[in-house]
Amino acid sequence: MEVKINQVVLHLLDPGASEPVLSDRAMDMDADLYEYYSATLERAFASDEVKNCRFLPDSAFAAEMAQNQDFIDLSRRIAGVIFEQMLQYQAIPAGDLAVVDFTADGVPFYGVLKLNYRPGYTHHTELMGNGRFSSMVPQRTLLPGTPKADEAALIDRANGTVRLIEKKFTLDDRKDFYLSTRVFGCTEALQEKAKLKAVCETAVAAVKEAYPEPEALDDVPPFDGGTETAVELLVRNQAVDNQISVEDVRERIRENFPLAAPKFEEALAETGVQENDRVTVTPARIKKLESRSFKTESGIEIRIPAELCSSDDAVEFIHSATGGLSLLIKDVLV
């Protein structure tokens, strides 16, 4: 992904003050800041915490964005609405709000990045008489050192979609979201990681129900490592550019586990995952799907690459008459 930043406006939102500190102009960007914000945006795009949303017809923010072409003023209005929520609900953490005008692969975006404060310490040096001493003083408004926004909205100005990373806070005596419902006015959707979990768990359950005995799987690849291994490997293999097409998974289920396909499609529809969805999967989460973990009653844990779980040349799973499972690892190098 090629990210090109046009301008960044930074506003300070600390409910400990009576009002926000709103900027009247964009930041001066040096190479380090440009890299920081570019990496933050790229990380937000790739996050599996993101939710793909659309503005609701009565979204006040969408109406404001459509008619307000003054980016500085628009950024100040966004900051003001978020600060009002922070004053009303003390559970929402203080932070700086970076509003970014940028393009991603040539598509115009607005990015709203909330960088919540972290408590920490910094050094402090004083001169007393003829001596000098240094100490540590607490700081409660440190910004994230790594390029990651705690909360974010990536607004595609071409088609009006919103990639939203939000968290639940206590609002009116219950945990709820505030960015989607009270700031941007957009649809609520599943997080990408929740979609992936729904696809995997629904597929595993459908295959287990359709093929309760291993002998019934003569026409599909062996899966001695367990149904979870076979199905999660199938899902992972559909990943292209950190995305998994739900339709591709459905096709592979039909091909490899035909008896499970109807149940899978029926159950998947109940999860809220759409047939045409493309699920964003981080490289770290794909890596987790590349291996299978087995743990004994005594606490010994063995992790095996998923592909090898179906290879008798590498490992062998021995099923006992009592229903237990033993693992034989071959060609061990000592």
CSV table of C-alpha atoms in Angstrom, one decimal:
chain,number,residue,atom,x,y,z
A,1,MET,CA,0.0,0.0,0.0
A,2,GLU,CA,1.3,3.5,-0.9
A,3,VAL,CA,0.3,6.1,1.6
A,4,LYS,CA,0.8,9.8,0.7
A,5,ILE,CA,0.1,12.3,3.4
A,6,ASN,CA,-1.1,15.8,2.4
A,7,GLN,CA,-1.5,17.4,5.8
A,8,VAL,CA,-2.0,16.5,9.5
A,9,VAL,CA,-3.8,18.6,12.1
A,10,LEU,CA,-3.2,17.8,15.8
A,11,HIS,CA,-5.7,18.7,18.5
A,12,LEU,CA,-5.3,18.1,22.2
A,13,LEU,CA,-8.2,16.5,24.0
A,14,ASP,CA,-7.8,16.5,27.8
A,15,PRO,CA,-11.1,16.6,29.7
A,16,GLY,CA,-9.1,17.8,32.7
A,17,ALA,CA,-9.1,21.1,31.0
A,18,SER,CA,-12.3,23.1,30.4
A,19,GLU,CA,-11.9,23.0,26.7
A,20,PRO,CA,-9.9,21.4,24.0
A,21,VAL,CA,-6.7,22.9,22.5
A,22,LEU,CA,-7.6,23.1,18.8
A,23,SER,CA,-5.0,23.9,16.1
A,24,ASP,CA,-5.6,26.6,13.5
A,25,ARG,CA,-3.1,25.1,11.0
A,26,ALA,CA,-1.6,21.9,9.9
A,27,MET,CA,1.6,20.4,11.5
A,28,ASP,CA,5.0,21.0,10.2
A,29,MET,CA,6.1,17.5,9.1
A,30,ASP,CA,9.7,16.4,9.1
A,31,ALA,CA,10.8,13.0,7.9
A,32,ASP,CA,10.3,11.2,11.3
A,33,LEU,CA,6.8,12.5,11.8
A,34,TYR,CA,5.9,11.6,8.2
A,35,GLU,CA,7.1,8.1,8.8
A,36,TYR,CA,5.3,7.9,12.1
A,37,TYR,CA,1.9,8.8,10.7
A,38,SER,CA,2.4,6.8,7.5
A,39,ALA,CA,3.2,3.7,9.6
A,40,THR,CA,0.2,4.4,11.9
A,41,LEU,CA,-2.2,4.6,8.9
A,42,GLU,CA,-0.8,1.5,7.3
A,43,ARG,CA,-1.1,-0.4,10.6
A,44,ALA,CA,-4.7,0.7,11.0
A,45,PHE,CA,-5.5,-0.5,7.5
A,46,ALA,CA,-4.0,-3.9,8.2
A,47,SER,CA,-5.5,-4.3,11.7
A,48,ASP,CA,-7.9,-7.2,12.4
A,49,GLU,CA,-9.6,-5.0,15.0
A,50,VAL,CA,-11.1,-2.9,12.2
A,51,LYS,CA,-14.8,-2.8,11.3
A,52,ASN,CA,-16.0,-2.0,7.8
A,53,CYS,CA,-18.9,0.4,8.2
A,54,ARG,CA,-21.1,2.8,6.2
A,55,PHE,CA,-22.6,6.1,7.2
A,56,LEU,CA,-26.2,6.0,8.2
A,57,PRO,CA,-28.7,8.1,6.2
A,58,ASP,CA,-29.0,10.6,9.1
A,59,SER,CA,-25.3,10.8,9.9
A,60,ALA,CA,-24.6,14.4,10.9
A,61,PHE,CA,-20.9,13.8,10.3
A,62,ALA,CA,-21.4,12.6,6.7
A,63,ALA,CA,-23.5,15.7,5.9
A,64,GLU,CA,-20.9,17.9,7.4
A,65,MET,CA,-18.1,16.3,5.5
A,66,ALA,CA,-20.1,16.6,2.2
A,67,GLN,CA,-20.5,20.3,2.5
A,68,ASN,CA,-17.5,21.4,4.4
A,69,GLN,CA,-14.4,21.6,2.1
A,70,ASP,CA,-12.3,23.4,4.7
A,71,PHE,CA,-10.2,20.6,6.1
A,72,ILE,CA,-8.8,22.6,9.1
A,73,ASP,CA,-12.3,23.6,10.1
A,74,LEU,CA,-13.7,20.0,9.6
A,75,SER,CA,-10.9,18.6,11.8
A,76,ARG,CA,-11.7,21.1,14.5
A,77,ARG,CA,-15.4,20.1,14.4
A,78,ILE,CA,-14.5,16.4,14.7
A,79,ALA,CA,-12.3,17.2,17.7
A,80,GLY,CA,-15.1,19.3,19.3
A,81,VAL,CA,-17.7,16.5,19.0
A,82,ILE,CA,-15.3,13.9,20.5
A,83,PHE,CA,-14.3,16.3,23.3
A,84,GLU,CA,-18.0,16.7,24.2
A,85,GLN,CA,-18.3,12.9,24.6
A,86,MET,CA,-15.2,12.9,26.8
A,87,LEU,CA,-16.6,15.6,29.0
A,88,GLN,CA,-19.9,13.7,29.3
A,89,TYR,CA,-18.3,10.2,29.9
A,90,GLN,CA,-15.2,10.2,32.0
A,91,ALA,CA,-14.3,6.6,31.0
A,92,ILE,CA,-13.2,7.8,27.6
A,93,PRO,CA,-9.5,8.4,27.9
A,94,ALA,CA,-7.7,11.6,27.1
A,95,GLY,CA,-5.5,11.9,24.1
A,96,ASP,CA,-4.4,13.8,21.1
A,97,LEU,CA,-6.4,13.7,17.9
A,98,ALA,CA,-4.6,13.7,14.6
A,99,VAL,CA,-6.8,14.3,11.6
A,100,VAL,CA,-5.1,13.4,8.4
A,101,ASP,CA,-5.7,14.3,4.8
A,102,PHE,CA,-4.1,11.5,2.8
A,103,THR,CA,-4.4,9.1,-0.2
A,104,ALA,CA,-4.0,5.3,-0.1
A,105,ASP,CA,-3.1,3.8,-3.5
A,106,GLY,CA,-4.4,7.0,-5.0
A,107,VAL,CA,-7.8,7.0,-3.2
A,108,PRO,CA,-8.5,10.1,-1.1
A,109,PHE,CA,-9.1,9.5,2.6
A,110,TYR,CA,-9.6,11.3,5.8
A,111,GLY,CA,-7.9,9.6,8.8
A,112,VAL,CA,-9.0,10.3,12.4
A,113,LEU,CA,-6.4,8.9,14.8
A,114,LYS,CA,-6.9,9.1,18.5
A,115,LEU,CA,-3.6,8.7,20.3
A,116,ASN,CA,-4.5,8.1,23.9
A,117,TYR,CA,-2.1,9.2,26.6
A,118,ARG,CA,0.1,6.8,28.6
A,119,PRO,CA,1.4,7.6,32.1
A,120,GLY,CA,5.1,7.4,32.5
A,121,TYR,CA,8.2,9.2,33.8
A,122,THR,CA,10.8,11.5,32.5
A,123,HIS,CA,14.0,12.9,34.1
A,124,HIS,CA,14.4,16.2,35.7
A,125,THR,CA,17.6,18.0,36.7
A,126,GLU,CA,18.0,20.8,39.2
A,127,LEU,CA,20.9,23.0,40.5
A,128,MET,CA,21.1,23.5,44.2
A,129,GLY,CA,23.9,25.7,45.5
A,130,ASN,CA,27.1,24.4,44.0
A,131,GLY,CA,25.6,20.9,43.2
A,132,ARG,CA,23.3,19.3,40.7
A,133,PHE,CA,21.0,16.4,41.1
A,134,SER,CA,18.6,14.5,38.8
A,135,SER,CA,15.4,12.8,39.6
A,136,MET,CA,12.3,11.4,37.9
A,137,VAL,CA,9.0,13.1,37.5
A,138,PRO,CA,5.7,11.6,36.5
A,139,GLN,CA,4.1,12.4,33.2
A,140,ARG,CA,0.5,11.6,32.4
A,141,THR,CA,0.3,12.8,28.8
A,142,LEU,CA,2.9,10.7,27.0
A,143,LEU,CA,1.9,9.7,23.5
A,144,PRO,CA,2.3,6.2,22.1
A,145,GLY,CA,5.9,5.5,21.1
A,146,THR,CA,4.9,2.9,18.6
A,147,PRO,CA,3.0,3.9,15.4
A,148,LYS,CA,-0.5,2.7,16.5
A,149,ALA,CA,-3.7,4.5,17.1
A,150,ASP,CA,-5.9,3.3,20.0
A,151,GLU,CA,-9.0,4.4,18.1
A,152,ALA,CA,-9.2,5.3,14.5
A,153,ALA,CA,-11.5,6.0,11.5
A,154,LEU,CA,-10.3,5.7,8.0
A,155,ILE,CA,-12.9,7.4,5.8
A,156,ASP,CA,-12.9,6.6,2.1
A,157,ARG,CA,-14.0,9.9,0.5
A,158,ALA,CA,-14.6,8.2,-2.9
A,159,ASN,CA,-17.3,5.7,-1.7
A,160,GLY,CA,-18.2,6.8,1.8
A,161,THR,CA,-17.1,3.7,3.6
A,162,VAL,CA,-15.4,3.8,7.0
A,163,ARG,CA,-12.8,1.5,8.4
A,164,LEU,CA,-13.3,1.9,12.1
A,165,ILE,CA,-11.3,0.8,15.1
A,166,GLU,CA,-13.2,1.6,18.3
A,167,LYS,CA,-13.4,0.4,21.9
A,168,LYS,CA,-16.2,0.1,24.4
A,169,PHE,CA,-16.3,2.4,27.4
A,170,THR,CA,-18.8,2.9,30.2
A,171,LEU,CA,-21.5,5.2,28.8
A,172,ASP,CA,-24.7,5.7,30.9
A,173,ASP,CA,-23.9,2.8,33.2
A,174,ARG,CA,-23.1,0.2,30.5
A,175,LYS,CA,-20.3,-0.6,28.1
A,176,ASP,CA,-20.9,0.7,24.6
A,177,PHE,CA,-19.2,2.2,21.6
A,178,TYR,CA,-19.3,6.0,21.1
A,179,LEU,CA,-17.4,6.6,17.8
A,180,SER,CA,-19.8,4.7,15.5
A,181,THR,CA,-23.0,5.8,17.3
A,182,ARG,CA,-22.3,9.3,18.7
A,183,VAL,CA,-19.6,10.7,16.6
A,184,PHE,CA,-19.6,9.4,13.0
A,185,GLY,CA,-23.1,7.9,12.8
A,186,CYS,CA,-22.3,4.8,10.9
A,187,THR,CA,-23.4,1.2,10.9
A,188,GLU,CA,-22.1,-1.2,13.5
A,189,ALA,CA,-20.3,-4.2,12.1
A,190,LEU,CA,-18.2,-7.2,13.2
A,191,GLN,CA,-14.5,-6.7,13.7
A,192,GLU,CA,-12.3,-8.4,11.1
A,193,LYS,CA,-10.9,-10.8,13.7
A,194,ALA,CA,-14.5,-11.7,14.8
A,195,LYS,CA,-15.4,-12.4,11.2
A,196,LEU,CA,-12.4,-14.7,10.8
A,197,LYS,CA,-13.2,-16.5,14.1
A,198,ALA,CA,-16.9,-16.9,12.9
A,199,VAL,CA,-15.7,-18.4,9.5
A,200,CYS,CA,-13.3,-20.8,11.1
A,201,GLU,CA,-15.6,-21.9,14.0
A,202,THR,CA,-18.6,-22.3,11.7
A,203,ALA,CA,-16.6,-24.4,9.2
A,204,VAL,CA,-15.1,-26.6,11.9
A,205,ALA,CA,-18.5,-27.3,13.5
A,206,ALA,CA,-20.1,-28.0,10.1
A,207,VAL,CA,-17.4,-30.5,9.1
A,208,LYS,CA,-17.4,-32.2,12.5
A,209,GLU,CA,-21.2,-32.7,12.2
A,210,ALA,CA,-21.1,-33.9,8.6
A,211,TYR,CA,-18.1,-36.2,9.1
A,212,PRO,CA,-18.2,-37.5,12.6
A,213,GLU,CA,-15.9,-40.4,11.7
A,214,PRO,CA,-12.5,-40.1,10.0
A,215,GLU,CA,-13.4,-43.1,7.8
A,216,ALA,CA,-16.1,-40.9,6.2
A,217,LEU,CA,-13.5,-38.6,4.7
A,218,ASP,CA,-12.0,-40.9,2.1
A,219,ASP,CA,-12.3,-38.3,-0.7
A,220,VAL,CA,-10.7,-35.4,1.2
A,221,PRO,CA,-7.1,-34.8,2.4
A,222,PRO,CA,-6.2,-36.6,5.6
A,223,PHE,CA,-6.6,-34.6,8.8
A,224,ASP,CA,-5.2,-36.7,11.6
A,225,GLY,CA,-4.2,-33.5,13.3
A,226,GLY,CA,-7.9,-32.9,13.9
A,227,THR,CA,-10.8,-31.3,12.1
A,228,GLU,CA,-9.6,-27.8,13.3
A,229,THR,CA,-6.3,-28.3,11.6
A,230,ALA,CA,-7.7,-29.2,8.3
A,231,VAL,CA,-10.3,-26.5,8.2
A,232,GLU,CA,-8.2,-23.7,9.6
A,233,LEU,CA,-5.5,-24.6,7.1
A,234,LEU,CA,-8.0,-24.5,4.3
A,235,VAL,CA,-9.2,-21.1,5.4
A,236,ARG,CA,-5.6,-19.7,5.8
A,237,ASN,CA,-4.7,-20.9,2.3
A,238,GLN,CA,-7.3,-18.5,0.8
A,239,ALA,CA,-5.4,-15.5,2.1
A,240,VAL,CA,-4.2,-13.1,-0.6
A,241,ASP,CA,-2.6,-9.8,0.3
A,242,ASN,CA,-3.7,-10.2,3.9
A,243,GLN,CA,-7.3,-10.8,2.9
A,244,ILE,CA,-9.5,-13.9,2.8
A,245,SER,CA,-12.5,-14.0,0.5
A,246,VAL,CA,-15.5,-15.6,2.2
A,247,GLU,CA,-16.7,-16.8,-1.2
A,248,ASP,CA,-13.4,-18.6,-1.8
A,249,VAL,CA,-13.8,-20.3,1.5
A,250,ARG,CA,-17.3,-21.4,0.6
A,251,GLU,CA,-16.0,-22.8,-2.7
A,252,ARG,CA,-13.2,-24.8,-1.0
A,253,ILE,CA,-15.7,-26.2,1.6
A,254,ARG,CA,-18.0,-27.3,-1.3
A,255,GLU,CA,-15.0,-29.0,-3.0
A,256,ASN,CA,-13.4,-30.6,0.0
A,257,PHE,CA,-16.3,-31.2,2.4
A,258,PRO,CA,-19.4,-31.4,0.2
A,259,LEU,CA,-21.6,-32.8,2.9
A,260,ALA,CA,-20.7,-30.0,5.3
A,261,ALA,CA,-21.3,-27.2,2.8
A,262,PRO,CA,-25.1,-26.6,3.3
A,263,LYS,CA,-24.7,-26.5,7.1
A,264,PHE,CA,-21.7,-24.2,6.9
A,265,GLU,CA,-23.5,-21.7,4.6
A,266,GLU,CA,-26.7,-21.8,6.8
A,267,ALA,CA,-24.7,-21.2,10.0
A,268,LEU,CA,-22.4,-18.6,8.5
A,269,ALA,CA,-25.4,-16.5,7.5
A,270,GLU,CA,-26.5,-16.4,11.2
A,271,THR,CA,-23.2,-14.9,12.3
A,272,GLY,CA,-23.6,-11.7,10.3
A,273,VAL,CA,-20.7,-12.5,7.9
A,274,GLN,CA,-21.8,-11.7,4.3
A,275,GLU,CA,-21.1,-13.9,1.3
A,276,ASN,CA,-19.2,-11.2,-0.5
A,277,ASP,CA,-17.1,-10.2,2.5
A,278,ARG,CA,-13.4,-10.0,2.3
A,279,VAL,CA,-11.8,-10.5,5.8
A,280,THR,CA,-8.7,-8.6,6.6
A,281,VAL,CA,-6.1,-10.8,8.4
A,282,THR,CA,-2.9,-9.5,9.9
A,283,PRO,CA,0.3,-11.4,9.1
A,284,ALA,CA,0.6,-12.3,12.8
A,285,ARG,CA,-2.8,-14.0,12.8
A,286,ILE,CA,-2.1,-15.8,9.6
A,287,LYS,CA,1.1,-17.1,11.2
A,288,LYS,CA,-0.9,-18.5,14.1
A,289,LEU,CA,-2.9,-20.5,11.6
A,290,GLU,CA,0.2,-22.0,10.2
A,291,SER,CA,0.8,-24.3,13.2
A,292,ARG,CA,-1.2,-26.5,15.5
A,293,SER,CA,-0.6,-26.8,19.2
A,294,PHE,CA,-1.1,-30.0,21.2
A,295,LYS,CA,-0.8,-30.2,25.0
A,296,THR,CA,-0.6,-33.2,27.2
A,297,GLU,CA,-2.3,-33.6,30.6
A,298,SER,CA,1.1,-33.0,32.3
A,299,GLY,CA,1.4,-29.7,30.5
A,300,ILE,CA,3.9,-30.6,27.7
A,301,GLU,CA,3.0,-28.5,24.7
A,302,ILE,CA,4.1,-29.3,21.1
A,303,ARG,CA,3.6,-27.0,18.2
A,304,ILE,CA,3.6,-28.5,14.7
A,305,PRO,CA,3.3,-26.8,11.3
A,306,ALA,CA,-0.2,-27.3,10.1
A,307,GLU,CA,0.9,-28.8,6.7
A,308,LEU,CA,2.9,-31.6,8.5
A,309,CYS,CA,-0.2,-32.7,10.6
A,310,SER,CA,-1.4,-34.4,7.4
A,311,SER,CA,1.9,-36.0,6.5
A,312,ASP,CA,2.6,-39.5,7.8
A,313,ASP,CA,6.3,-39.0,6.9
A,314,ALA,CA,6.7,-36.3,9.6
A,315,VAL,CA,4.2,-37.2,12.4
A,316,GLU,CA,1.8,-39.9,13.1
A,317,PHE,CA,-1.3,-39.7,15.3
A,318,ILE,CA,-2.2,-43.0,17.0
A,319,HIS,CA,-5.7,-43.4,18.3
A,320,SER,CA,-6.2,-45.7,21.2
A,321,ALA,CA,-9.2,-47.9,21.8
A,322,THR,CA,-10.1,-45.8,24.8
A,323,GLY,CA,-10.3,-42.6,22.7
A,324,GLY,CA,-6.9,-41.2,23.6
A,325,LEU,CA,-4.4,-39.8,21.1
A,326,SER,CA,-0.7,-40.4,21.0
A,327,LEU,CA,1.7,-38.5,18.8
A,328,LEU,CA,4.7,-40.1,17.1
A,329,ILE,CA,7.3,-37.5,15.8
A,330,LYS,CA,9.6,-39.0,13.1
A,331,ASP,CA,13.2,-38.2,12.1
A,332,VAL,CA,14.0,-36.1,15.2
A,333,LEU,CA,17.5,-34.6,15.0
A,334,VAL,CA,19.3,-34.5,18.4
